[in-house]
PDB file of C-alpha atoms in Angstrom:
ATOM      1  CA  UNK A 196       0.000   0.000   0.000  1.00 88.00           C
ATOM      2  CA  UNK A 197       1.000   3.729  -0.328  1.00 91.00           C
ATOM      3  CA  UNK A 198      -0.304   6.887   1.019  1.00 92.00           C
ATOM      4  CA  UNK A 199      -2.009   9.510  -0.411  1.00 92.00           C
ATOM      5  CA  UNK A 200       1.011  11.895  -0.081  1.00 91.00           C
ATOM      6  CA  UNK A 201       3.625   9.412  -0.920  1.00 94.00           C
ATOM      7  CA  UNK A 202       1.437   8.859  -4.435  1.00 94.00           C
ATOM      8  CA  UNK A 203       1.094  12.187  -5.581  1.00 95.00           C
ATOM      9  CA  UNK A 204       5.092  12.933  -4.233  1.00 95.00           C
ATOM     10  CA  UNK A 205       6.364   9.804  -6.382  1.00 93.00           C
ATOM     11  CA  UNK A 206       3.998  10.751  -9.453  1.00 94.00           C
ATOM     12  CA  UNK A 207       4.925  14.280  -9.581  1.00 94.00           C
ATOM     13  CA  UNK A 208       1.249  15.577  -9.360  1.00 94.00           C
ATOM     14  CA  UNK A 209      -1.178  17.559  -7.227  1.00 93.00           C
ATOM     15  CA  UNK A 210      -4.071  16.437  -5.331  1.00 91.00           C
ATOM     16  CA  UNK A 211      -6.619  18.281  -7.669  1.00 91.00           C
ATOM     17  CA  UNK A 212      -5.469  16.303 -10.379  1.00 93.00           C
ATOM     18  CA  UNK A 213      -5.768  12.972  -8.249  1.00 94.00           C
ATOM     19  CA  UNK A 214      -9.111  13.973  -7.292  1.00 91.00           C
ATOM     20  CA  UNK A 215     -10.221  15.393 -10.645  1.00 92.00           C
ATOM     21  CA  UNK A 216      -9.188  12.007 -12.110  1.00 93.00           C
ATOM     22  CA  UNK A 217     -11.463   9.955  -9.459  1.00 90.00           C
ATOM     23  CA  UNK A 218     -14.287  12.302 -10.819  1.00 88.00           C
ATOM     24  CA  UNK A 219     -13.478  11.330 -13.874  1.00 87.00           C
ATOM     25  CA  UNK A 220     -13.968   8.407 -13.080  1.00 85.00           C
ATOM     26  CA  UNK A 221     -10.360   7.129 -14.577  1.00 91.00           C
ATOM     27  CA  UNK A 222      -9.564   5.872 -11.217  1.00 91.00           C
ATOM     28  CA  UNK A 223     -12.358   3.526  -9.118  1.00 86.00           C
ATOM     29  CA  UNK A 224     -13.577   4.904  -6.057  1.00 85.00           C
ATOM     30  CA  UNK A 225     -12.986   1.592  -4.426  1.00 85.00           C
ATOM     31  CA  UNK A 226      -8.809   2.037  -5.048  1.00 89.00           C
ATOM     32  CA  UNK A 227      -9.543   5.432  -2.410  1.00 91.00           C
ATOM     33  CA  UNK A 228      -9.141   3.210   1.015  1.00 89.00           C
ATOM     34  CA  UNK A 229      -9.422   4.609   4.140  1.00 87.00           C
ATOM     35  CA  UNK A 230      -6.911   3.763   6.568  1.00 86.00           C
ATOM     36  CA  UNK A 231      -7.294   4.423  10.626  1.00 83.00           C
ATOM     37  CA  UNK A 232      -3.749   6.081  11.555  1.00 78.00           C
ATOM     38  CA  UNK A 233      -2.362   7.740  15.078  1.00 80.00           C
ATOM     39  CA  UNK A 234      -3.563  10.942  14.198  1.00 77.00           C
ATOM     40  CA  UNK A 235      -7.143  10.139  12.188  1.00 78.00           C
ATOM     41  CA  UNK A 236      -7.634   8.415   9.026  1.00 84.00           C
ATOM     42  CA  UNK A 237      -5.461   8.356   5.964  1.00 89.00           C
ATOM     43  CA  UNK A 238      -6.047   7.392   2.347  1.00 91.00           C
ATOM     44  CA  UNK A 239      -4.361   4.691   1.129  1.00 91.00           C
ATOM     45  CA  UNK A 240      -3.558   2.656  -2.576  1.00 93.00           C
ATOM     46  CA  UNK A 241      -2.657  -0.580  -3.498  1.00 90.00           C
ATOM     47  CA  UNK A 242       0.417   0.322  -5.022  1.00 90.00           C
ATOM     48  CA  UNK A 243       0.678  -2.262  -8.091  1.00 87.00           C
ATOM     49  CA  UNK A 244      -2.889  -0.660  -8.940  1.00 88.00           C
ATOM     50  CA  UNK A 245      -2.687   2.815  -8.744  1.00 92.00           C
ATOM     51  CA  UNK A 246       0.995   3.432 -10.027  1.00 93.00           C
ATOM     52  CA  UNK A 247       0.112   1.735 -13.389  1.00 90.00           C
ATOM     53  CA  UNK A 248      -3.141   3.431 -13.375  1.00 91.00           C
ATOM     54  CA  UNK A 249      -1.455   6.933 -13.439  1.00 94.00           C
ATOM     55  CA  UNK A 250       1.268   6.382 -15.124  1.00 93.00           C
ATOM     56  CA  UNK A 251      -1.246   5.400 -18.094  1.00 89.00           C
ATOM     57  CA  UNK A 252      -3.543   8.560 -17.333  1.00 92.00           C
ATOM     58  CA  UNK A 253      -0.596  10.683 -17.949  1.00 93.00           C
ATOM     59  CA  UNK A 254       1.071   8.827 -20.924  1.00 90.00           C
ATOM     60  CA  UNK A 255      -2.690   9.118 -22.718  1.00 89.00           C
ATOM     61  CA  UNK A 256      -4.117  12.359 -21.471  1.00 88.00           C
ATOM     62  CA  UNK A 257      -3.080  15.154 -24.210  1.00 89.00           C
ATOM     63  CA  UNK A 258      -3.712  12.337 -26.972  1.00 87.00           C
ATOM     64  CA  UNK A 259      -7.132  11.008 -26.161  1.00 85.00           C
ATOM     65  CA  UNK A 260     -10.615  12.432 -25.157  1.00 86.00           C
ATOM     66  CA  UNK A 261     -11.638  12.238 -21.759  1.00 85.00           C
ATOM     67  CA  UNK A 262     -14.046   9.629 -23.137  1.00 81.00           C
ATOM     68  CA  UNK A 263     -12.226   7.536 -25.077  1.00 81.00           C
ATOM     69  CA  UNK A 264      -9.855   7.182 -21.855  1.00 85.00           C
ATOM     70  CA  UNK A 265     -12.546   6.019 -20.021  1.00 82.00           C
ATOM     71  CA  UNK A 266     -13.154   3.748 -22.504  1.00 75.00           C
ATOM     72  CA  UNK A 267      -9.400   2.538 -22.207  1.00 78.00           C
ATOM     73  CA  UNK A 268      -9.373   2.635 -18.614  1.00 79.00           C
ATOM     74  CA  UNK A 269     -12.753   1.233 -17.234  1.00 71.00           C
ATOM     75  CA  UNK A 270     -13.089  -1.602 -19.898  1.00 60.00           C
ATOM     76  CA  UNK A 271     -16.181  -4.034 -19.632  1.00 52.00           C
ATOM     77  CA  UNK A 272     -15.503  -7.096 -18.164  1.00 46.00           C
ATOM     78  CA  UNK A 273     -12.806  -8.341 -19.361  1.00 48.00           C
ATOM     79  CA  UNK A 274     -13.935 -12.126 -19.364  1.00 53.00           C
ATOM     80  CA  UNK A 275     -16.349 -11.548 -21.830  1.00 74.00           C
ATOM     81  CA  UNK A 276     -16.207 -13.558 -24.861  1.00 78.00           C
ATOM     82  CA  UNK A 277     -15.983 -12.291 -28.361  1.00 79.00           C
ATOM     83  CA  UNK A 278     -17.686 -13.477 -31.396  1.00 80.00           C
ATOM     84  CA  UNK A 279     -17.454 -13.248 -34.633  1.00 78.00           C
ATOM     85  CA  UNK A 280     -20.507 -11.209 -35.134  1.00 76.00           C
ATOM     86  CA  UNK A 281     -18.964  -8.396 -32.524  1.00 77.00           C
ATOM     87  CA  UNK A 282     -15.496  -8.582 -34.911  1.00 84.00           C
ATOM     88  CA  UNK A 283     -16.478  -7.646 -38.711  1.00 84.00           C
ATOM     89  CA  UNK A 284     -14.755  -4.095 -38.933  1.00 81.00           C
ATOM     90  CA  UNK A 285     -12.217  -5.188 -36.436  1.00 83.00           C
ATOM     91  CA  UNK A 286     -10.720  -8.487 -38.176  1.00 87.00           C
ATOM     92  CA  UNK A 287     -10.564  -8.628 -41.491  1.00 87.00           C
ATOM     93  CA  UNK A 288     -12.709 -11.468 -43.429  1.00 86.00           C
ATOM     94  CA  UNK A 289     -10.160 -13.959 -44.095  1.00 86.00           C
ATOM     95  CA  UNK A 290      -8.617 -13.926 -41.106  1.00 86.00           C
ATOM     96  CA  UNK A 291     -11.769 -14.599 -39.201  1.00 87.00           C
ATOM     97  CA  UNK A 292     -12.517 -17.359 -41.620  1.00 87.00           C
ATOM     98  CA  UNK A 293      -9.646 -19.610 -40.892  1.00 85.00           C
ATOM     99  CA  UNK A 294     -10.498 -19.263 -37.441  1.00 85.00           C
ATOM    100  CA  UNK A 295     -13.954 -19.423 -37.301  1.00 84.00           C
ATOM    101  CA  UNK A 296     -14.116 -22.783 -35.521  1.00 82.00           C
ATOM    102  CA  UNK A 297     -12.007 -20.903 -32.777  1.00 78.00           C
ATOM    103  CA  UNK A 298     -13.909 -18.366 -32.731  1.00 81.00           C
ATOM    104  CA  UNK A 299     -17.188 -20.439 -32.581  1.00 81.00           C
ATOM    105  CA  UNK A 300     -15.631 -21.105 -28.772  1.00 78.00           C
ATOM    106  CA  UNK A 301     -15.455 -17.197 -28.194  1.00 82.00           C
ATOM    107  CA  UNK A 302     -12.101 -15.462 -27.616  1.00 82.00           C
ATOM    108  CA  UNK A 303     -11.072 -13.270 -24.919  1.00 82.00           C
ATOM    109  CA  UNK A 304      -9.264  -9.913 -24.732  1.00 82.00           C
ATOM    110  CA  UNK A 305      -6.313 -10.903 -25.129  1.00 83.00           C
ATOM    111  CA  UNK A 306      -6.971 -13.324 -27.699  1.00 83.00           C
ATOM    112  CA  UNK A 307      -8.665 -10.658 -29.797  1.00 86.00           C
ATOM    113  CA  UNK A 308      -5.371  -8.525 -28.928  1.00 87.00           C
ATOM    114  CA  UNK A 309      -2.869 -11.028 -30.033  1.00 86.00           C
ATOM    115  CA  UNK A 310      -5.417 -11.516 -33.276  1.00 87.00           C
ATOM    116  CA  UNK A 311      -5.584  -7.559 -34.010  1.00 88.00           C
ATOM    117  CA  UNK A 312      -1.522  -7.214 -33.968  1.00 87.00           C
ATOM    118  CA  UNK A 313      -1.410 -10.022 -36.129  1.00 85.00           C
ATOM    119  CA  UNK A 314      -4.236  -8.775 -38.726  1.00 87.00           C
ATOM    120  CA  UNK A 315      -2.486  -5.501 -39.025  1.00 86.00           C
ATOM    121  CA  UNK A 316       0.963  -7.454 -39.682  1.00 85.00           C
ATOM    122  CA  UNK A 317      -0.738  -9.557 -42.465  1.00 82.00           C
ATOM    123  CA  UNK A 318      -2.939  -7.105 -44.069  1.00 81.00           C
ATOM    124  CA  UNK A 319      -0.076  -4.610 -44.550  1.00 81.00           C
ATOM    125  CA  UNK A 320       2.650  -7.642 -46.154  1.00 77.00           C
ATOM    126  CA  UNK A 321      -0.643  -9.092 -48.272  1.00 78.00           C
ATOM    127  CA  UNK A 322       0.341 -12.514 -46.270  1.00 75.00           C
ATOM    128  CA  UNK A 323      -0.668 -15.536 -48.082  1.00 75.00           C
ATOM    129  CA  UNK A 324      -2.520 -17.984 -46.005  1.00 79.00           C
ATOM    130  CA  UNK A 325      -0.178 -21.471 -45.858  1.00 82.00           C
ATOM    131  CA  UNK A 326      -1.049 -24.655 -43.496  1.00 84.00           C
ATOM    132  CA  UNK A 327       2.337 -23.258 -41.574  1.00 82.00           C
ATOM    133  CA  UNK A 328       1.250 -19.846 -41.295  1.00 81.00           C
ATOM    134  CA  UNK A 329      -2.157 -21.276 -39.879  1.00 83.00           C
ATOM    135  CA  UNK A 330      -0.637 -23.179 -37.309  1.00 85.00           C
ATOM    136  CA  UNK A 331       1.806 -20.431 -35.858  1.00 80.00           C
ATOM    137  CA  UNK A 332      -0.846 -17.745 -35.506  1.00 82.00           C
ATOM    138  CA  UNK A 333      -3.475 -20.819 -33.635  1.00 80.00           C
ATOM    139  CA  UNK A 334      -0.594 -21.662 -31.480  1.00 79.00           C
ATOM    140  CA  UNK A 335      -0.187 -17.836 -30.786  1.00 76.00           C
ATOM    141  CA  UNK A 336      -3.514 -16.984 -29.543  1.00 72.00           C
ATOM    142  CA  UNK A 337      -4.284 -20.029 -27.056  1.00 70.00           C
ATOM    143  CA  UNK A 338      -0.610 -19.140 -25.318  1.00 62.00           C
ATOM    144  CA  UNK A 339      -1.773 -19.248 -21.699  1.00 53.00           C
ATOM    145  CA  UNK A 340      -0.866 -16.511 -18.771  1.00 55.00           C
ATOM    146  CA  UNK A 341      -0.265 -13.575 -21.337  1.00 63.00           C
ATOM    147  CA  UNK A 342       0.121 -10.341 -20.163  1.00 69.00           C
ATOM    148  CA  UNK A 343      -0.726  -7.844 -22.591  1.00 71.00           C
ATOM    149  CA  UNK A 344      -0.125  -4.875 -20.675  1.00 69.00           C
ATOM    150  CA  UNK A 345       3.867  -5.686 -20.554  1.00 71.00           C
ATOM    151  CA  UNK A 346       4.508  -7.592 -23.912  1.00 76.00           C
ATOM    152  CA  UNK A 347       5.699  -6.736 -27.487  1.00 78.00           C
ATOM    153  CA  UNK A 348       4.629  -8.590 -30.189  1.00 79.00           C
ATOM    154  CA  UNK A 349       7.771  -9.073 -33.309  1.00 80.00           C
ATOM    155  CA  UNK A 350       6.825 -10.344 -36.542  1.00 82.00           C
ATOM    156  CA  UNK A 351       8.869 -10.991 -39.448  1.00 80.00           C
ATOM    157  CA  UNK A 352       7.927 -12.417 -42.665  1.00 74.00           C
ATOM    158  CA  UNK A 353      10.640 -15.228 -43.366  1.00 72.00           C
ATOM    159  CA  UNK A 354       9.987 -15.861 -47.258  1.00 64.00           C
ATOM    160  CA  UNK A 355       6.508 -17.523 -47.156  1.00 67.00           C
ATOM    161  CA  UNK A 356       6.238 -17.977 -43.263  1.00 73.00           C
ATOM    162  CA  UNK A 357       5.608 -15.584 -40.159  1.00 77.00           C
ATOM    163  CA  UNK A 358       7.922 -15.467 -37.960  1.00 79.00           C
ATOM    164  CA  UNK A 359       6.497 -14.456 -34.285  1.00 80.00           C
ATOM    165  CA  UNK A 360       7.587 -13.931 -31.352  1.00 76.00           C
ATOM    166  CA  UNK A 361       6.129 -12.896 -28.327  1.00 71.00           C
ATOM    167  CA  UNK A 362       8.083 -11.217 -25.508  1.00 72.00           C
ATOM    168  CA  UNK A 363       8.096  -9.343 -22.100  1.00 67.00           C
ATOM    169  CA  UNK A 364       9.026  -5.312 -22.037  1.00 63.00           C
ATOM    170  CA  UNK A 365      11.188  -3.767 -22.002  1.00 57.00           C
ATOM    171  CA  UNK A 366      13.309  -5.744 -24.779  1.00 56.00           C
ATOM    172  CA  UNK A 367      15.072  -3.626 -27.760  1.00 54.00           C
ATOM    173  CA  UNK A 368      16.087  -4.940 -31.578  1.00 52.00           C
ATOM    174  CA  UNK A 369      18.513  -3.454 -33.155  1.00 50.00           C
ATOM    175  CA  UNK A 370      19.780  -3.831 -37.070  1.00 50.00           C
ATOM    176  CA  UNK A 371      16.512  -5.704 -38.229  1.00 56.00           C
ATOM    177  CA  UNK A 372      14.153  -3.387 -40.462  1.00 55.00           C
ATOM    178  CA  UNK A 373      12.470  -5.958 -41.356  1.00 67.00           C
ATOM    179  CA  UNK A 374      10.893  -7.244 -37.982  1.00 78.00           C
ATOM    180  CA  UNK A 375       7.653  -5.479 -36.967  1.00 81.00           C
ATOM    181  CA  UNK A 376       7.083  -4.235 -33.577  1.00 82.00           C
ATOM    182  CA  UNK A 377       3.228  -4.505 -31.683  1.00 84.00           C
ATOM    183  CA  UNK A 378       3.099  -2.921 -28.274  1.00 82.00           C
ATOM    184  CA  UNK A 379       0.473  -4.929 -27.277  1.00 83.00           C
ATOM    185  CA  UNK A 380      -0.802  -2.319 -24.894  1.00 81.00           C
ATOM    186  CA  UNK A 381      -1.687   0.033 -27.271  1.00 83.00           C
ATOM    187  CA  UNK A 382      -3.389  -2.326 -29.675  1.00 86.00           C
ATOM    188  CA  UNK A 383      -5.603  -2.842 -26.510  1.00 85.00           C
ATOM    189  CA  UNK A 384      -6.479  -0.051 -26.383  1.00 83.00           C
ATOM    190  CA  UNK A 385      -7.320   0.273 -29.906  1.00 85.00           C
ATOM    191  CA  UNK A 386      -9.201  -2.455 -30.357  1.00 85.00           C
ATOM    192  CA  UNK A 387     -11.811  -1.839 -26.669  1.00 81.00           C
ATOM    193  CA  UNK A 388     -12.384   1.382 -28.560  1.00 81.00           C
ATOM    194  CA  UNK A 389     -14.118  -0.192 -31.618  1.00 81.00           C
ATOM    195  CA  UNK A 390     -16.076  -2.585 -29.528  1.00 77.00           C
ATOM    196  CA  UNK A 391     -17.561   0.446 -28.236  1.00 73.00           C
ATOM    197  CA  UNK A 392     -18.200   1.999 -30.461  1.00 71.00           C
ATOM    198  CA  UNK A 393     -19.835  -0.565 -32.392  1.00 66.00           C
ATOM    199  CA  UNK A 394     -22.632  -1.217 -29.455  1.00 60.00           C
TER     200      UNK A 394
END
């Protein structure tokens, strides 16, 4: 846990903007705990919540709407499943046709994330759909324990087969122009925005 004074001294910011942000309702209510202390009470954080939280706020603020980060920030759910109905617009056609018997089952956030990265890879090369290919980018998406928040995604096309890897920030390539980069985050992001606003 941290205090409220030892947050906004470690973030650099004031209490209005903590508090404007709760109004906002970027930050839950809930993550405001009140603690009993010597001299009164005291408001407390969980400290893996909150940093992330503002450190995100303040990456995003001067390049998004106050709605759209709400969007980003206060997600439904995120055990909801997604099918293919809810993805036309987001995946294009082909893709979702090879894996409509995995998408039959429904595919979670991250799923959809990993998915997204890879459509915008494939549609950009003009990828040609091999058995290979196929198998790599199944493989890809039922990976277990991903977390999307702190991975890149690298893709390479190596002659007629994808190259992926998926790794853990932070993690720098040099000398390789032709490997493509996904910060998975910010696909994320991207894609809970047009499942919005497609409801």
């Amino acid at each position: 846990m941290i205090s409220k004074k030892n947050l906004l001294l470690t973030m650099n910011i004031s209490y209005g903007q903590l508090y404007r942000w709760k109004r906002e309702r970027l930050i839950p209510d809930e993550w405001f705990k009140k603690v009993s202390v010597s001299t009164g009470q005291e408001t407390y954080f969980d400290e893996e919540l909150i940093i992330p939280r503002i450190t995100k706020i303040l990456e995003l603020k001067d390049s998004y709407s106050l709605e759209e980060l709400q969007k980003m920030l206060n997600p439904e759910k995120e055990n909801n499943l997604y099918y293919a109905k809810s993805l036309f617009g987001i995946i294009d056609e082909e893709l979702l046709i090879i894996l409509k018997e995995d998408i039959k089952k429904g595919l979670d956030i991250n799923q959809l994330v990993l998915i997204s990265a890879l459509n915008k890879f494939i549609s950009k090369k003009k990828i040609k759909f091999n058995n290979e290919n196929i198998n790599k980018i199944k493989s890809l998406i039922y990976l277990e324990k991903i977390n999307i928040e702190e991975s890149i995604l690298f893709i390479k096309e190596d002659i007629k087969n994808l190259n992926i890897s998926l790794v853990h920030k932070p993690v720098y390539i040099f000398g390789d122009l032709e490997i493509e980069e996904f910060d998975l985050d910010e696909i994320k992001n991207e894609v809970l925005l047009k499942i919005k606003e497609k409801k």
